Amino acid sequence: MKRRTLMYGLAGAAVLAAAGPVLAQADALPSWNDGPVKQSLLDFVARTTTMGSRDWVPVPERIACFDNDGTLWTEQPIYFQFAFALDRVKAMVARHPEWRTREPFRSVLADDRAALAHLGEKGLIEIIAATHTGLTTEAFSKEVLDWLATARHPRFKRPYTDLVYQPMIELLALLRANQFKTFIVSGGGIEFMRPWTQHIYGIPPEQVVGSSGVTKFELRADGTPVLVKEPRVQFIDDGPGKPEGINQFIGRRPVLTFGNSDGDQQMLQWTAAGTGARFMGLVHHTDAVREYAYDRESPVGKLDKAWDEAVRRKWAIVDMKTDWKVIYPFEPR
Amino acid sequence: MKRRTLMYGLAGAAVLAAAGPVLAQADALPSWNDGPVKQSLLDFVARTTTMGSRDWVPVPERIACFDNDGTLWTEQPIYFQFAFALDRVKAMVARHPEWRTREPFRSVLADDRAALAHLGEKGLIEIIAATHTGLTTEAFSKEVLDWLATARHPRFKRPYTDLVYQPMIELLALLRANQFKTFIVSGGGIEFMRPWTQHIYGIPPEQVVGSSGVTKFELRADGTPVLVKEPRVQFIDDGPGKPEGINQFIGRRPVLTFGNSDGDQQMLQWTAAGTGARFMGLVHHTDAVREYAYDRESPVGKLDKAWDEAVRRKWAIVDMKTDWKVIYPFEPR
């Protein structure tokens, strides 16, 4: 509840002070520890939104893009969308008895984590296709919300949407209060994210870029038009796909981009190559106690080449353990 | 200039009166003749934006989608993007001498209108691919703007961007003043439209949905990242592709949609099938003197099945000749 109040408060302030930066009265980023990353974020917002500043950015150009998994919410021990897919295999097996003996479904049903860890891309795509298609976009959206209402994260025993990063929620709100338009640019499925991003992040569906399958328009026998999700990939929004997706969906180059893995490297490069003030940031998962610690060797959210480039080019690197006072909104403050 | 002033005036008013409809002091749609279509538009805006009204639409759901060719600007005697492509064939032939003897380029270079009229989809795609790809997105954007600055419409002897419909510009402004988010949903190329839609329609690039080719991210030898336009179709935003594109890019169902041809029929059906207040509109080109007159038999902008459905379902049909006081912004008033 506190988070909501903060967001609305900042949004209201923006209306009153369109001409200059809105850096909250007390502290615009209260869940960030004082340090170079927090300072560079506050400086960037001030420089880009102060009229007359050399780095001023016109309002329509204030485009900020955020990866989702590992940047706005947790992505361990497996991507949350994959947890959704596994649960759907179990929920759907009554209608697909053949799955009991057919891989990769057999391993899913047996909770064979070792086998699942070595699924490979082909097995992964097969599970996503089987659980995400053959229904209308509206039915799928309902499945996502129903799952989020009941599923619990295996370690934190909380709804997955509780596992968003409070410091990033504050950063999104600060940017919007300063008339930045905030976008998600995620390798995750666009239709998996859109049903809840407005409520959780304040990011409306039309500002969510992600991977997608083909949908097909059909007129039902009674004349009702529907969009049916088909088992064909339309677009993979990862790696080089991220700047391609930004171009396709947004048509402008962002001035601020945040990611956390090698899948975000090209999006950061594309952002950095623009003219004028830029902010490139990476979240480094360094806190095994409060969240998770992983980077170069992780199968999920591998951070290796992008890290090296960030160090070399002096992009901001968030050290979760030292930069973030709290990780999740539910932590006591 | 008058148009600009109107738009800014209405936008300013929106900030002051967020709670109720903004129907301009004098006349919000001055270029529309009084009649059932104008009245139904004003009624729709009032009903959907008056708090407490049974038809009230929450601000985030106020999504309005407009076709471009034949709905916001003229599409005769050929789609303007096709005129651009033909001019580019001529501009590029020095680098492609083989085009002088190879179809369909030979016909383009010879201005053989009869042959061009029977190009077919294959020839059309070949010309678009040859003239729209192999360069970066930024270079292409510059080509579009350079062409618009010099090219003239064969009949009106004016820049193509002068040939936008003043009544629709007013409708876009009225909707935005009432906190609708206005989108283009066009069969035209997304990268052909985005360089100028903000300036001409007040619609930013991220609210332009259209057909697109694949772009490919590349790191140049000096480390500069670019997006190169490839000769492969990514998405055709026409017919059933329009609701599919709306789902893909916007992720919400529009409450108001305007088109002018059978290519808009599915988008109108998709809009009509939502719950709550809806507005479906078609522009019928009935004015051969001030613009063009065409419908069921036209190879460009054919209006046949969508017209029948509009009549049957009582969707709004704009009769250009009687409903519009002026067509273009440059006409004397």
XYZ file of C-alpha atoms in Angstrom:
666
model
C 0.000 0.000 0.000
C 2.839 2.320 0.799
C 4.242 1.784 -2.677
C 0.978 2.796 -4.332
C 0.810 5.981 -2.318
C 4.335 6.875 -3.301
C 3.608 6.328 -6.975
C 0.464 8.392 -7.015
C 2.132 11.131 -5.034
C 4.932 11.467 -7.541
C 2.596 11.310 -10.519
C 0.583 14.164 -9.064
C 3.689 16.254 -8.562
C 4.553 15.932 -12.249
C 1.433 17.777 -13.315
C 2.379 20.767 -11.201
C 5.985 21.057 -12.271
C 6.301 20.216 -15.931
C 9.102 22.704 -16.566
C 11.766 21.345 -14.243
C 12.888 18.137 -12.592
C 10.763 16.568 -9.884
C 13.147 15.270 -7.275
C 10.949 14.425 -4.369
C 10.916 16.723 -1.393
C 12.498 14.177 0.931
C 14.128 11.397 -1.084
C 12.939 10.244 -4.492
C 14.653 6.869 -4.136
C 14.210 5.960 -0.466
C 15.023 2.260 -0.905
C 18.385 3.015 -2.484
C 21.435 3.419 -0.272
C 23.419 6.569 -0.873
C 26.238 5.785 -3.264
C 27.458 6.391 -6.799
C 24.593 4.562 -8.581
C 21.812 6.373 -6.728
C 23.639 9.663 -7.216
C 24.144 9.065 -10.934
C 20.424 8.305 -11.364
C 19.364 11.486 -9.545
C 21.937 13.495 -11.506
C 20.741 12.038 -14.801
C 17.113 12.908 -14.094
C 18.080 16.434 -13.015
C 20.352 17.053 -16.018
C 17.902 15.753 -18.607
C 14.838 17.565 -17.279
C 16.232 20.983 -16.362
C 15.395 23.559 -19.038
C 18.557 25.200 -20.258
C 20.735 22.290 -19.180
C 23.150 21.139 -21.880
C 21.721 17.636 -21.415
C 18.056 18.595 -21.499
C 15.883 16.028 -23.306
C 12.569 17.129 -24.851
C 9.607 15.388 -23.189
C 8.623 13.206 -26.189
C 12.178 11.824 -26.339
C 12.172 10.741 -22.685
C 11.935 7.019 -23.380
C 13.133 4.636 -20.661
C 13.289 0.865 -21.256
C 13.522 -1.845 -18.623
C 14.130 -5.535 -18.975
C 11.719 -7.469 -16.730
C 13.112 -10.832 -15.514
C 15.963 -10.116 -13.096
C 15.654 -6.350 -13.592
C 12.180 -5.546 -12.260
C 11.383 -8.853 -10.552
C 13.158 -12.039 -9.523
C 14.000 -14.692 -12.132
C 15.229 -17.519 -9.859
C 15.151 -20.451 -9.437
C 13.453 -20.441 -12.871
C 11.816 -17.724 -14.968
C 8.353 -17.153 -13.486
C 6.744 -17.619 -16.880
C 8.330 -21.053 -17.044
C 6.890 -21.874 -13.613
C 3.513 -20.862 -15.050
C 4.054 -23.176 -18.024
C 5.014 -26.116 -15.781
C 1.916 -25.593 -13.642
C -0.206 -25.471 -16.773
C 1.187 -28.811 -17.986
C -0.044 -30.304 -14.709
C -3.406 -28.550 -14.984
C -3.881 -29.619 -18.611
C -2.735 -33.254 -18.431
C -6.273 -34.579 -17.896
C -7.052 -33.353 -21.414
C -3.695 -34.663 -22.724
C -3.170 -38.149 -21.239
C -0.475 -38.822 -23.863
C 1.767 -36.351 -22.000
C 2.242 -38.893 -19.171
C 4.603 -40.907 -21.336
C 5.873 -38.257 -23.755
C 8.913 -36.032 -23.155
C 9.383 -33.285 -22.202
C 5.968 -33.474 -20.502
C 6.769 -36.686 -18.604
C 9.660 -34.931 -16.833
C 7.464 -31.962 -15.978
C 4.770 -34.193 -14.505
C 7.374 -36.169 -12.540
C 8.964 -32.942 -11.214
C 12.231 -34.292 -12.591
C 14.288 -31.126 -11.997
C 17.485 -32.715 -13.294
C 15.862 -33.562 -16.629
C 14.203 -30.134 -16.817
C 17.538 -28.404 -16.258
C 18.755 -29.991 -19.497
C 15.657 -29.398 -21.593
C 17.344 -27.245 -24.184
C 15.616 -24.693 -26.339
C 13.582 -27.263 -28.268
C 11.997 -28.768 -25.146
C 11.373 -25.315 -23.711
C 9.610 -24.116 -26.849
C 7.549 -27.310 -26.926
C 6.328 -26.709 -23.375
C 5.569 -23.040 -24.027
C 3.726 -23.864 -27.264
C 1.645 -26.598 -25.604
C 0.649 -24.404 -22.675
C 0.341 -20.964 -24.286
C -1.575 -21.633 -27.512
C -4.845 -22.945 -28.883
C -6.908 -20.500 -26.834
C -8.051 -16.924 -27.337
C -5.978 -13.989 -26.140
C -8.695 -13.173 -23.611
C -8.834 -16.703 -22.212
C -5.034 -16.711 -21.935
C -5.011 -13.421 -20.065
C -7.474 -14.907 -17.567
C -5.289 -18.017 -17.139
C -2.318 -15.785 -16.290
C -4.249 -13.793 -13.687
C -5.802 -16.917 -12.150
C -2.355 -18.482 -11.835
C -0.811 -15.367 -10.289
C -3.639 -15.269 -7.739
C -2.870 -18.747 -6.410
C 0.712 -19.760 -7.312
C 3.435 -19.244 -4.730
C 7.181 -18.834 -5.178
C 8.938 -21.983 -3.858
C 11.364 -20.106 -1.613
C 9.484 -17.000 -0.519
C 6.033 -18.660 -0.344
C 4.470 -15.522 -1.765
C 2.678 -14.568 -4.989
C 5.195 -14.047 -7.772
C 4.069 -10.449 -8.212
C 5.228 -9.742 -4.645
C 8.779 -10.439 -5.814
C 9.277 -7.143 -7.607
C 12.155 -4.868 -6.701
C 11.038 -1.942 -4.569
C 14.034 0.222 -5.609
C 13.146 -0.229 -9.279
C 9.474 0.560 -8.599
C 10.705 3.838 -7.106
C 12.940 4.498 -10.108
C 10.032 3.909 -12.528
C 7.884 6.323 -10.508
C 10.652 8.937 -10.378
C 11.118 8.758 -14.133
C 7.379 9.067 -14.817
C 7.126 11.989 -12.402
C 9.713 13.628 -14.651
C 7.696 12.868 -17.787
C 9.667 9.872 -18.948
C 7.576 7.214 -20.661
C 8.526 3.870 -19.105
C 8.555 0.702 -21.222
C 9.245 -2.945 -20.512
C 11.470 -4.627 -23.117
C 11.604 -8.258 -22.090
C 12.454 -11.638 -23.520
C 9.343 -12.840 -21.704
C 6.000 -13.283 -23.397
C 4.163 -10.066 -24.120
C 0.785 -11.650 -23.295
C 2.117 -13.126 -20.065
C 3.131 -9.658 -18.822
C 0.419 -7.321 -20.054
C -2.412 -8.486 -17.780
C -0.613 -7.231 -14.652
C 2.113 -4.689 -15.518
C -0.172 -1.675 -15.044
C -1.203 -2.777 -11.585
C 2.260 -3.830 -10.425
C 4.622 -1.419 -12.215
C 2.315 1.340 -13.453
C 3.258 0.356 -17.024
C 0.257 0.046 -19.375
C -0.044 -2.835 -21.879
C 0.804 -0.614 -24.848
C 4.209 0.068 -23.253
C 5.146 -3.592 -22.896
C 7.469 -4.997 -25.583
C 8.242 -8.714 -25.447
C 8.415 -12.013 -27.249
C 5.247 -13.127 -28.956
C 3.559 -15.899 -30.835
C 1.386 -15.465 -33.891
C -2.278 -14.718 -33.186
C -4.946 -15.376 -35.753
C -8.138 -13.405 -36.251
C -11.209 -15.631 -36.592
C -14.915 -14.978 -36.897
C -16.759 -17.579 -34.816
C -19.951 -19.132 -36.208
C -22.073 -16.665 -34.205
C -20.182 -13.729 -35.734
C -17.982 -13.058 -32.702
C -14.432 -12.147 -33.690
C -11.641 -13.683 -31.610
C -7.840 -13.739 -31.693
C -6.493 -17.250 -31.245
C -2.936 -17.878 -30.049
C -1.118 -20.132 -32.515
C 1.902 -22.391 -31.905
C 4.181 -20.308 -34.139
C 6.801 -17.845 -32.921
C 6.270 -14.289 -34.145
C 9.155 -12.464 -32.505
C 11.873 -13.248 -29.947
C 12.680 -10.109 -28.004
C 16.093 -11.070 -26.657
C 19.695 -10.111 -27.399
C 19.792 -8.334 -30.794
C 16.002 -8.776 -30.804
C 15.737 -6.118 -28.082
C 16.896 -3.126 -30.160
C 14.953 -4.612 -33.077
C 11.859 -4.816 -30.853
C 12.397 -1.265 -29.596
C 12.534 -0.070 -33.190
C 9.475 -2.098 -34.153
C 7.251 -1.161 -31.220
C 8.500 2.234 -30.087
C 10.295 3.697 -33.084
C 12.531 5.877 -30.925
C 15.880 5.242 -29.302
C 15.670 5.154 -25.482
C 17.744 7.553 -23.391
C 17.782 5.268 -20.362
C 17.933 1.474 -20.350
C 18.230 -1.039 -17.534
C 18.966 -4.738 -17.821
C 20.702 -7.481 -15.870
C 22.039 -10.070 -18.301
C 23.803 -10.695 -21.585
C 20.391 -10.719 -23.237
C 20.287 -6.975 -22.576
C 23.708 -6.147 -24.016
C 22.583 -5.077 -27.501
C 19.770 -2.945 -26.064
C 22.344 -1.168 -23.903
C 24.683 -0.709 -26.885
C 21.844 0.698 -28.965
C 20.933 3.128 -26.191
C 24.553 4.182 -25.665
C 25.043 4.935 -29.375
C 22.492 7.744 -29.372
C 23.485 11.393 -29.146
C 23.048 13.431 -25.967
C 22.685 12.304 -22.383
C 22.337 8.544 -21.877
C 21.990 6.198 -18.934
C 22.840 2.505 -19.193
C 22.358 0.355 -16.106
C 22.775 -3.272 -15.063
C 21.414 -4.977 -11.968
C 24.047 -7.330 -10.550
C 22.554 -10.055 -8.371
C 24.931 -10.165 -5.409
C 22.657 -10.928 -2.481
C 22.133 -14.633 -1.803
C 20.609 -13.874 1.591
C 17.852 -11.473 0.580
C 17.485 -12.599 -3.064
C 19.989 -14.591 -5.162
C 23.647 -14.274 -6.162
C 24.624 -15.231 -9.686
C 26.340 -13.891 -12.783
C 28.852 -15.418 -15.231
C 27.983 -19.089 -14.678
C 24.213 -18.884 -14.241
C 21.974 -20.715 -16.713
C 19.247 -18.172 -15.879
C 20.148 -14.512 -16.332
C 23.788 -15.091 -17.258
C 25.764 -11.853 -16.857
C 29.170 -12.138 -18.494
C 29.887 -10.175 -21.677
C 27.497 -7.367 -20.797
C 29.241 -7.037 -17.422
C 32.655 -6.695 -19.055
C 31.331 -4.076 -21.444
C 29.610 -2.202 -18.615
C 32.850 -2.064 -16.616
C 34.855 -0.944 -19.641
C 32.372 1.743 -20.670
C 31.544 2.870 -17.127
C 27.846 1.983 -17.323
C 26.100 1.917 -13.968
C 26.208 -1.424 -12.180
C 23.808 -1.874 -9.291
C 25.288 -4.039 -6.554
C 22.063 -5.382 -5.113
C 23.596 -6.150 -1.735
C 25.084 -2.721 -1.107
C 22.947 -0.416 -3.277
C 19.510 -1.595 -2.210
C 18.229 -0.926 1.299
C 15.314 -3.273 0.709
C 14.714 -5.662 -2.164
C 10.979 -6.385 -2.002
C 8.038 -4.138 -1.101
C 6.943 -6.513 1.686
C 10.190 -6.176 3.667
C 9.910 -4.260 6.938
C 11.445 -0.793 6.824
C -0.823 27.495 -38.599
C -4.464 27.723 -37.678
C -4.557 23.959 -37.284
C -1.605 23.951 -34.891
C -3.157 26.612 -32.729
C -6.369 24.657 -32.502
C -4.560 21.502 -31.469
C -2.523 23.157 -28.766
C -5.543 25.024 -27.492
C -7.492 21.818 -27.018
C -4.558 20.010 -25.454
C -4.228 22.769 -22.884
C -7.886 22.562 -22.038
C -7.570 18.856 -21.273
C -5.226 19.503 -18.389
C -7.709 21.797 -16.723
C -10.777 19.609 -17.105
C -9.798 16.022 -16.581
C -13.059 15.028 -14.915
C -15.523 15.831 -17.686
C -15.743 16.066 -21.462
C -13.957 18.866 -23.272
C -16.286 19.973 -26.024
C -14.794 23.182 -27.228
C -16.426 26.429 -26.244
C -17.461 27.272 -29.788
C -17.352 24.170 -31.976
C -14.987 21.254 -31.449
C -15.352 20.069 -35.046
C -15.590 23.291 -37.085
C -14.829 21.641 -40.429
C -17.697 19.182 -40.068
C -21.143 20.117 -41.320
C -23.915 19.679 -38.783
C -25.515 16.308 -39.348
C -25.889 12.839 -37.872
C -22.195 11.853 -38.105
C -20.877 14.992 -36.431
C -23.580 14.722 -33.780
C -22.834 11.051 -33.109
C -19.129 11.851 -32.649
C -19.834 14.678 -30.204
C -22.343 12.494 -28.362
C -19.890 9.616 -28.152
C -17.163 11.805 -26.666
C -19.609 13.315 -24.167
C -21.061 9.949 -23.111
C -17.717 8.205 -22.686
C -16.013 10.993 -20.750
C -18.760 12.182 -18.390
C -18.271 10.770 -14.908
C -21.389 8.938 -13.824
C -22.519 8.326 -17.388
C -23.533 4.725 -18.056
C -21.089 4.770 -20.993
C -18.145 6.302 -19.141
C -14.795 4.825 -20.219
C -11.851 4.950 -17.786
C -9.009 7.073 -19.178
C -6.535 4.188 -19.776
C -9.152 2.394 -21.891
C -9.688 5.394 -24.174
C -7.926 3.904 -27.193
C -8.825 5.280 -30.628
C -7.411 3.726 -33.821
C -7.310 5.286 -37.263
C -6.397 3.810 -40.593
C -4.133 6.221 -42.501
C -4.449 5.926 -46.323
C -7.885 7.228 -47.315
C -8.875 7.855 -43.684
C -6.426 10.535 -42.530
C -4.928 11.503 -45.901
C -5.616 10.949 -49.585
C -4.708 7.633 -51.234
C -5.340 8.483 -54.906
C -4.320 8.151 -57.656
C -1.898 5.708 -55.975
C -0.898 5.130 -52.337
C 1.589 7.869 -51.471
C 4.083 5.315 -50.228
C 3.977 3.699 -53.641
C 4.665 7.096 -55.252
C 7.681 7.318 -52.939
C 8.841 3.863 -54.058
C 8.485 4.760 -57.761
C 10.493 7.942 -57.254
C 13.155 5.957 -55.450
C 13.461 3.514 -58.355
C 14.262 6.514 -60.554
C 16.680 7.956 -58.006
C 18.444 4.617 -57.507
C 18.731 3.438 -61.124
C 22.231 4.876 -61.563
C 23.383 2.322 -58.980
C 21.205 -0.413 -60.572
C 21.639 -0.169 -64.377
C 20.160 -3.679 -64.728
C 16.772 -2.209 -63.778
C 16.543 -0.502 -67.196
C 15.746 -3.823 -68.819
C 14.255 -5.771 -65.916
C 10.572 -5.784 -64.948
C 8.885 -4.406 -62.967
C 11.576 -1.695 -62.856
C 11.532 -1.097 -66.634
C 7.841 -0.139 -66.457
C 8.492 2.185 -63.529
C 11.338 3.921 -65.370
C 9.227 4.241 -68.526
C 6.270 5.647 -66.527
C 4.221 2.888 -68.091
C 1.072 3.453 -66.003
C -0.877 0.722 -67.802
C 1.745 -1.882 -66.927
C 2.027 -0.564 -63.365
C -1.735 -0.832 -62.879
C -1.399 -4.585 -63.425
C 1.700 -5.174 -61.346
C 0.092 -7.574 -58.907
C 1.245 -8.195 -55.392
C 4.524 -9.841 -56.459
C 5.668 -6.855 -58.515
C 4.574 -4.450 -55.798
C 6.536 -6.303 -53.132
C 9.563 -6.433 -55.419
C 9.509 -2.662 -55.862
C 9.000 -2.035 -52.141
C 11.804 -4.447 -51.233
C 14.224 -2.897 -53.728
C 13.549 0.649 -52.565
C 12.964 0.193 -48.823
C 15.764 -2.148 -47.754
C 19.534 -2.492 -47.573
C 19.925 0.693 -45.585
C 19.770 1.586 -41.906
C 16.519 2.652 -40.255
C 17.975 6.123 -39.734
C 19.043 6.515 -43.370
C 15.577 5.364 -44.482
C 13.866 7.872 -42.224
C 15.948 10.632 -43.812
C 15.030 9.417 -47.323
C 11.337 9.646 -46.421
C 11.640 13.194 -45.083
C 13.776 14.346 -48.019
C 11.194 12.967 -50.443
C 8.270 14.570 -48.618
C 10.085 17.916 -48.720
C 10.322 17.928 -52.518
C 7.752 15.545 -54.033
C 4.448 16.984 -55.225
C 1.071 15.312 -55.691
C 0.322 15.030 -59.450
C -3.133 16.625 -59.223
C -2.875 19.099 -56.341
C 0.766 20.104 -56.981
C 1.366 20.188 -53.247
C 3.464 18.221 -50.760
C 1.765 14.953 -49.951
C 1.554 15.888 -46.274
C -0.686 18.830 -47.250
C -3.280 16.301 -48.366
C -4.468 15.354 -44.897
C -8.109 15.695 -43.942
C -8.767 18.751 -41.814
C -11.961 17.268 -40.296
C -10.020 14.206 -39.127
C -7.228 16.374 -37.697
C -9.923 18.094 -35.654
C -11.378 14.759 -34.545
C -7.928 13.522 -33.437
C -7.446 16.725 -31.440
C -10.894 16.497 -29.879
C -10.261 12.907 -28.786
C -6.874 13.772 -27.285
C -8.355 16.750 -25.493
C -10.677 14.207 -23.890
C -7.778 11.971 -22.888
C -8.139 9.432 -25.653
C -4.838 7.977 -26.853
C -4.834 8.170 -30.656
C -3.141 5.458 -32.731
C -2.593 4.900 -36.431
C -3.279 1.323 -37.561
C -2.329 1.266 -41.226
C -1.468 -1.198 -43.965
C 1.292 1.268 -44.873
C 4.873 0.872 -43.775
C 5.508 1.733 -40.161
C 8.881 3.311 -40.982
C 7.389 5.337 -43.828
C 4.885 6.954 -41.445
C 6.760 7.443 -38.196
C 9.105 10.228 -39.328
C 6.226 12.683 -39.813
C 3.080 11.542 -37.941
C 3.889 13.580 -34.817
C 4.310 16.773 -36.790
C 1.291 16.258 -39.067
C -1.232 14.409 -36.876
C 0.135 14.859 -33.357
C 0.594 11.066 -33.172
C 4.016 10.004 -31.822
C 5.989 7.131 -33.406
C 5.200 4.737 -30.555
C 1.492 5.086 -31.415
C 1.925 4.114 -35.064
C 1.083 0.497 -35.952
C 1.729 -0.616 -39.519
C 3.247 -3.134 -41.868
C 6.930 -3.767 -41.407
C 9.960 -5.541 -42.761
C 12.528 -7.352 -40.684
C 15.330 -5.185 -39.315
C 18.622 -6.666 -38.271
C 20.894 -5.425 -35.488
C 24.541 -5.177 -36.551
C 27.688 -3.923 -34.890
C 29.739 -2.034 -37.472
C 33.525 -2.497 -37.533
C 33.991 0.708 -35.500
C 31.627 -0.610 -32.810
C 28.614 1.452 -33.907
C 25.367 -0.507 -33.653
C 22.891 -0.075 -36.510
C 19.552 -1.552 -37.516
C 19.524 -2.554 -41.177
C 16.275 -2.955 -43.102
C 16.122 -6.405 -44.692
C 14.101 -7.545 -47.713
C 11.874 -9.834 -45.651
C 8.323 -9.086 -44.591
C 7.801 -9.078 -40.834
C 4.131 -8.207 -40.566
C 1.323 -7.126 -42.904
C -1.057 -4.884 -41.012
C -4.096 -5.194 -43.258
C -7.470 -6.936 -43.080
C -7.312 -9.544 -40.292
C -3.766 -8.264 -39.672
C -5.231 -5.067 -38.210
C -6.826 -6.588 -35.102
C -3.777 -8.855 -34.852
C -1.533 -5.781 -35.021
C -3.637 -3.943 -32.453
C -3.269 -6.903 -30.119
C 0.458 -7.160 -30.775
C 1.344 -3.475 -30.408
C -1.331 -2.058 -28.123
C -2.695 -5.030 -26.197
C -6.051 -3.346 -25.610
C -9.232 -3.290 -27.662
C -10.018 0.163 -29.070
C -13.295 1.885 -28.227
C -13.287 4.003 -31.398
C -12.015 2.980 -34.825
C -12.090 4.741 -38.173
C -11.304 3.271 -41.574
C -12.355 3.660 -45.195
C -11.964 0.340 -46.973
C -12.446 -3.414 -46.794
C -8.949 -3.626 -45.307
C -10.415 -2.033 -42.179
C -13.395 -4.374 -41.818
C -11.866 -6.787 -39.302
C -10.530 -3.936 -37.167
C -14.040 -2.493 -37.046
C -15.522 -5.903 -36.172
C -12.943 -6.350 -33.406
C -13.777 -2.918 -32.004
C -17.528 -3.510 -32.204
C -17.262 -6.808 -30.304
C -16.035 -5.146 -27.116
C -18.313 -4.388 -24.203
C -19.516 -0.880 -23.416
C -19.712 2.186 -25.642
C -18.140 1.810 -29.092
C -17.743 3.962 -32.193
C -17.080 2.468 -35.616
C -16.655 4.855 -38.537
C -15.970 4.696 -42.259
C -14.937 7.539 -44.554
C -16.781 7.216 -47.867
C -15.021 9.028 -50.714
C -17.885 10.760 -52.512
C -16.341 14.019 -53.669
C -14.693 13.881 -57.080
C -14.483 17.665 -57.227
C -12.650 18.409 -53.988
C -10.968 14.991 -53.572
C -11.909 11.666 -55.258
C -15.018 9.519 -55.566
C -14.598 5.753 -55.387
C -15.828 2.692 -53.524
C -16.861 -0.818 -54.650
C -14.869 -0.939 -57.890
C -11.713 0.896 -56.891
C -8.385 -0.954 -57.034
C -7.108 1.454 -54.354
C -9.148 1.661 -51.158
C -11.938 -0.665 -52.287
C -15.006 -0.207 -50.072
C -17.503 -2.986 -50.611
C -18.034 -5.602 -47.892
C -17.171 -3.202 -45.078
C -19.734 -0.759 -46.469
C -22.477 -3.381 -46.464
C -21.625 -4.354 -42.904
C -21.544 -0.712 -41.802
C -24.992 -0.088 -43.253
C -26.388 -3.258 -41.678
C -24.903 -2.547 -38.249
C -25.502 1.202 -38.300
C -21.844 2.155 -38.064
C -21.130 5.790 -38.897
C -20.477 6.487 -42.572
C -18.932 9.839 -43.390
C -20.165 11.183 -46.710
C -17.182 13.329 -47.588
C -19.142 15.581 -49.908
C -21.906 16.470 -47.458
C -20.292 15.904 -44.052
C -17.054 17.826 -44.588
C -17.088 21.602 -44.923
C -13.459 21.546 -46.038
C -11.284 18.594 -46.980
C -7.740 19.942 -46.707
C -6.188 22.398 -44.264
C -5.043 24.675 -47.116
C -8.590 25.345 -48.381
C -9.898 28.865 -47.774
C -12.535 29.075 -45.040
